[in-house]
Structure formats: C-alpha cells, structure tokens
C-alpha cells in the first residue's frame, strides 16, 4: 500500500449514513481502498437520526461530498430525496449508494450486485435453476432481485411470516411463497437472509439432508463468518459461500460509482475486515 495521502485543501469525502453507524465496517474498507488507489479522499461514519435525513442529504451534496452509502434505517427513506433512482434500486425499493454529481443526487442499490458477484466468485459451478430464499425482509428483496436478473427459473421464498413471503413475490415473475420447511429437496441454491445465525441470535435450524449434493448454501450473515447453517452444509459436503463477499462486493461497486476505479477484493482485505469483527 502507498504511504498515507495527507489530508489537504483538495481532499474530498464520502461516508456511510446510518443510525446507529458505529458498528459499520465500511469506513475500514473504503479508506483502505482510497489509500491503495492514491485517491485524495476520506470515508466517514455519519450518524444521522431519521428525522434529520431530509436536511442532511441535500446539505452533504452542497458541500462537495462525493457520495454516501445508506444503512439502517435510511435505505428506503432516502428514495424521495433523490433526483434519479436506478432501475435496480427502484425494483428493490431501497437505495444503499448515492452518487453526488453536479448538484444532482443519483441513487443506486449495489446489494444485489454484491450478493451475485460473491456467489459467482465462491461457487462458479452454481446452477441457475431453482433457488430457495429464507426470509422476507430488506435483504431478501435484494437477493430475490439478483436471482431474477441471473435468470433463475424458480425462486421459492420461505419465511416465518408467510404473508411477507407472498408480498415479495411481486419482485419476480419466477417467485413463489412456500411453507417453512417445505420444498428443499430439488433446489440448486439455498440462501439465508434472516437474522438467524447472527451473533447473539439463535441459529437457523433446518434439516439440510434432503438437499441435492450439487446444491450451494450461502448466508448473508457474516458475523460469525462460519454460521451454524454453513457449518452444517459443509459437514454434508455441500459448497458454501459466506456472507463477507456480499459486503465487500457491494462496497466495491459503490467505490466504482464514486471514483471510476474498481478496488481490489482479496484475502488481505477479508482478513482486515475479520480482524475488525474480532474474528
Ligand atoms: P433485513 O432488512 O436485514 O432483511 P428484516 O427486514 O428485519 O431485516 O428481516 C429479518 C428477517 O428475518 C425476516 O424475514 C424475519 O421473519 P419475519 O418476517 O417472520 O419477521 C426473519 N427472522 C427474524 N427472526 C426470526 C426467527 N426467530 N425465526 C424465523 N425467522 C426470523
């Protein structure tokens, strides 16, 4: 990595807007990439209470901010504040990246890209036919959109609250809601988007033995990296893809949108992020 770029009169900034935001790993990732690519910029955590979002976003734009990421609870609330929202963000109904350019605010959603890129990298032989998505929250919306765009012929959505799974079927002509515990015997891909398995949460308990031997299992949870679901899948000899890749690749796309440079995602970066997580 080159020597630190000094902050001077030409330094620009980006950041992550959230409430709370202190847990965010994005500053560590983006500041590292700025150094690696000799970009005179800094990336800051920006704690913003929900009621202040409508005044903060235009203000950031008017003071030369390059762009921001949005995290909980702002991904949906930011949409009406933007001048332009791209097709993927519109379909998902959430924006995680804003590009600020010539006084205009451009909204994107790089979560779907990040999810798919991570899966392609981690499981290149993955079959794009039948997928099962567990959960029906915000993360599931991005995952279902990515799977639709990747050409899956069947996207089953399984959720504790069945009605929410039904509502998400509007995202894809290929999607249908299924009852918890049913229909896993012929899927090529199983994705956990629930919070189960996350540090401090109960594990996701599911019998994976009916899954075909070529099935890929992935979890969007990355803390811990090896969730009980992934450990069980691995024990069964299935291909697994952990959740860290989605975090890194959604960030990579955001960085690309702001600076026109594709930053490196490699083992060293993964290690740095895992260290931040205490793993
Ligand atoms: P996110 O935006 O990260 O997706 P979310 O919108 O709060 O978070 O969604 C959390 C998901 O985890 C939901 O699908 C939720 O199921 P419900 O829709 O029934 O609430 C799921 N989830 C959370 N705790 C769960 C539990 N104990 N058992 C099963 N599913 C659970």
Tab-separated table of N, CA, C and O and ligand atoms in Angstrom, residues 72 75-76 134-141 158-162 164-165 180 192-196 198 201-204 220, ligand 1:
chain	number	residue	atom	x	y	z
A	72	UNK	N	-29.127	0.974	7.741
A	72	UNK	CA	-30.318	1.006	8.601
A	72	UNK	C	-30.374	2.303	9.387
A	72	UNK	O	-29.346	2.684	9.956
A	75	UNK	N	-32.349	3.249	4.157
A	75	UNK	CA	-32.295	2.797	2.760
A	75	UNK	C	-33.572	3.077	1.974
A	75	UNK	O	-33.516	3.310	0.769
A	76	UNK	N	-34.709	3.022	2.642
A	76	UNK	CA	-35.976	3.310	1.945
A	76	UNK	C	-36.285	4.811	2.013
A	76	UNK	O	-36.710	5.411	1.028
A	134	UNK	N	-34.562	-17.932	2.234
A	134	UNK	CA	-35.146	-17.937	3.573
A	134	UNK	C	-35.181	-16.504	4.081
A	134	UNK	O	-34.145	-15.838	4.121
A	135	UNK	N	-36.378	-16.035	4.445
A	135	UNK	CA	-36.523	-14.669	4.940
A	135	UNK	C	-37.212	-13.785	3.924
A	135	UNK	O	-37.202	-14.075	2.714
A	136	UNK	N	-37.836	-12.727	4.425
A	136	UNK	CA	-38.590	-11.838	3.535
A	136	UNK	C	-38.457	-10.381	3.982
A	136	UNK	O	-39.398	-9.593	3.886
A	137	UNK	N	-37.267	-10.019	4.475
A	137	UNK	CA	-37.014	-8.641	4.892
A	137	UNK	C	-36.319	-7.861	3.780
A	137	UNK	O	-36.370	-8.244	2.609
A	138	UNK	N	-35.645	-6.786	4.167
A	138	UNK	CA	-34.977	-5.927	3.195
A	138	UNK	C	-33.889	-6.655	2.420
A	138	UNK	O	-33.753	-6.481	1.205
A	139	UNK	N	-33.114	-7.480	3.106
A	139	UNK	CA	-32.019	-8.190	2.438
A	139	UNK	C	-32.580	-9.175	1.413
A	139	UNK	O	-32.010	-9.350	0.330
A	140	UNK	N	-33.698	-9.807	1.752
A	140	UNK	CA	-34.315	-10.766	0.819
A	140	UNK	C	-34.729	-10.058	-0.472
A	140	UNK	O	-34.619	-10.636	-1.559
A	141	UNK	N	-35.152	-8.817	-0.379
A	141	UNK	CA	-35.571	-8.077	-1.585
A	141	UNK	C	-34.408	-7.954	-2.577
A	141	UNK	O	-34.583	-8.156	-3.775
A	158	UNK	N	-39.311	-18.573	1.526
A	158	UNK	CA	-39.794	-19.229	2.740
A	158	UNK	C	-39.575	-18.285	3.911
A	158	UNK	O	-38.449	-17.845	4.139
A	159	UNK	N	-40.635	-17.962	4.616
A	159	UNK	CA	-40.485	-17.027	5.724
A	159	UNK	C	-41.365	-17.413	6.891
A	159	UNK	O	-42.417	-18.014	6.699
A	160	UNK	N	-40.917	-17.082	8.109
A	160	UNK	CA	-41.703	-17.365	9.311
A	160	UNK	C	-43.112	-16.782	9.151
A	160	UNK	O	-44.102	-17.438	9.407
A	161	UNK	N	-43.186	-15.536	8.686
A	161	UNK	CA	-44.482	-14.905	8.428
A	161	UNK	C	-44.784	-15.094	6.937
A	161	UNK	O	-44.213	-14.405	6.077
A	162	UNK	N	-45.674	-16.019	6.647
A	162	UNK	CA	-45.927	-16.432	5.263
A	162	UNK	C	-46.388	-15.257	4.379
A	162	UNK	O	-45.975	-15.140	3.219
A	164	UNK	N	-45.588	-12.222	4.375
A	164	UNK	CA	-44.481	-11.369	3.891
A	164	UNK	C	-43.792	-12.043	2.704
A	164	UNK	O	-43.353	-11.364	1.769
A	165	UNK	N	-43.707	-13.349	2.738
A	165	UNK	CA	-43.120	-14.081	1.606
A	165	UNK	C	-44.009	-13.888	0.379
A	165	UNK	O	-43.513	-13.650	-0.731
A	180	UNK	N	-42.754	-22.904	5.515
A	180	UNK	CA	-41.494	-23.145	6.220
A	180	UNK	C	-41.217	-24.655	6.268
A	180	UNK	O	-42.096	-25.432	6.654
A	192	UNK	N	-29.737	-17.952	3.080
A	192	UNK	CA	-30.343	-17.422	4.299
A	192	UNK	C	-30.242	-15.912	4.320
A	192	UNK	O	-29.144	-15.354	4.292
A	193	UNK	N	-31.390	-15.239	4.377
A	193	UNK	CA	-31.377	-13.773	4.521
A	193	UNK	C	-31.988	-13.367	5.863
A	193	UNK	O	-32.186	-12.179	6.105
A	194	UNK	N	-32.341	-14.348	6.706
A	194	UNK	CA	-32.883	-13.982	8.017
A	194	UNK	C	-31.728	-13.620	8.944
A	194	UNK	O	-30.560	-13.831	8.614
A	195	UNK	N	-32.088	-13.109	10.109
A	195	UNK	CA	-31.044	-12.755	11.072
A	195	UNK	C	-30.633	-13.958	11.917
A	195	UNK	O	-29.744	-13.848	12.772
A	196	UNK	N	-31.234	-15.106	11.671
A	196	UNK	CA	-30.883	-16.304	12.437
A	196	UNK	C	-29.447	-16.722	12.128
A	196	UNK	O	-29.042	-16.730	10.970
A	198	UNK	N	-26.883	-15.062	13.287
A	198	UNK	CA	-26.061	-13.881	13.557
A	198	UNK	C	-25.635	-13.916	15.030
A	198	UNK	O	-26.359	-14.490	15.859
A	201	UNK	N	-27.998	-14.114	18.088
A	201	UNK	CA	-29.309	-14.610	17.639
A	201	UNK	C	-29.305	-16.139	17.673
A	201	UNK	O	-28.248	-16.752	17.562
A	202	UNK	N	-30.486	-16.746	17.761
A	202	UNK	CA	-30.499	-18.221	17.712
A	202	UNK	C	-30.038	-18.730	16.346
A	202	UNK	O	-30.120	-17.993	15.356
A	203	UNK	N	-29.549	-19.971	16.293
A	203	UNK	CA	-29.126	-20.499	14.988
A	203	UNK	C	-30.323	-20.821	14.104
A	203	UNK	O	-31.445	-20.945	14.599
A	204	UNK	N	-30.083	-20.893	12.818
A	204	UNK	CA	-31.128	-21.331	11.887
A	204	UNK	C	-31.107	-22.849	11.897
A	204	UNK	O	-30.102	-23.455	11.523
A	220	UNK	N	-26.185	-14.594	4.223
A	220	UNK	CA	-25.737	-13.202	4.127
A	220	UNK	C	-25.186	-12.706	5.463
A	220	UNK	O	-24.599	-11.646	5.537
B	1	LIG	P1	-33.212	-7.277	6.903
B	1	LIG	O1	-33.554	-5.910	6.413
B	1	LIG	O2	-31.773	-7.398	7.364
B	1	LIG	O3	-33.578	-8.347	5.935
B	1	LIG	P2	-35.605	-7.574	8.472
B	1	LIG	O4	-36.323	-6.779	7.474
B	1	LIG	O5	-35.817	-7.248	9.927
B	1	LIG	O6	-34.029	-7.489	8.260
B	1	LIG	O7	-35.903	-9.129	8.219
B	1	LIG	C1	-35.497	-10.121	9.098
B	1	LIG	C2	-35.930	-11.487	8.525
B	1	LIG	O8	-35.505	-12.480	9.466
B	1	LIG	C3	-37.435	-11.641	8.370
B	1	LIG	O9	-37.680	-12.482	7.266
B	1	LIG	C4	-37.828	-12.336	9.670
B	1	LIG	O10	-39.012	-13.100	9.599
B	1	LIG	P3	-40.472	-12.397	9.829
B	1	LIG	O11	-40.796	-11.708	8.545
B	1	LIG	O12	-41.379	-13.517	10.128
B	1	LIG	O13	-40.276	-11.439	10.977
B	1	LIG	C5	-36.639	-13.251	9.855
B	1	LIG	N1	-36.496	-13.682	11.250
B	1	LIG	C6	-36.045	-12.934	12.289
B	1	LIG	N2	-36.051	-13.667	13.428
B	1	LIG	C7	-36.535	-14.915	13.087
B	1	LIG	C8	-36.793	-16.128	13.823
B	1	LIG	N3	-36.549	-16.199	15.136
B	1	LIG	N4	-37.278	-17.196	13.128
B	1	LIG	C9	-37.512	-17.122	11.801
B	1	LIG	N5	-37.284	-16.001	11.060
B	1	LIG	C10	-36.813	-14.911	11.696
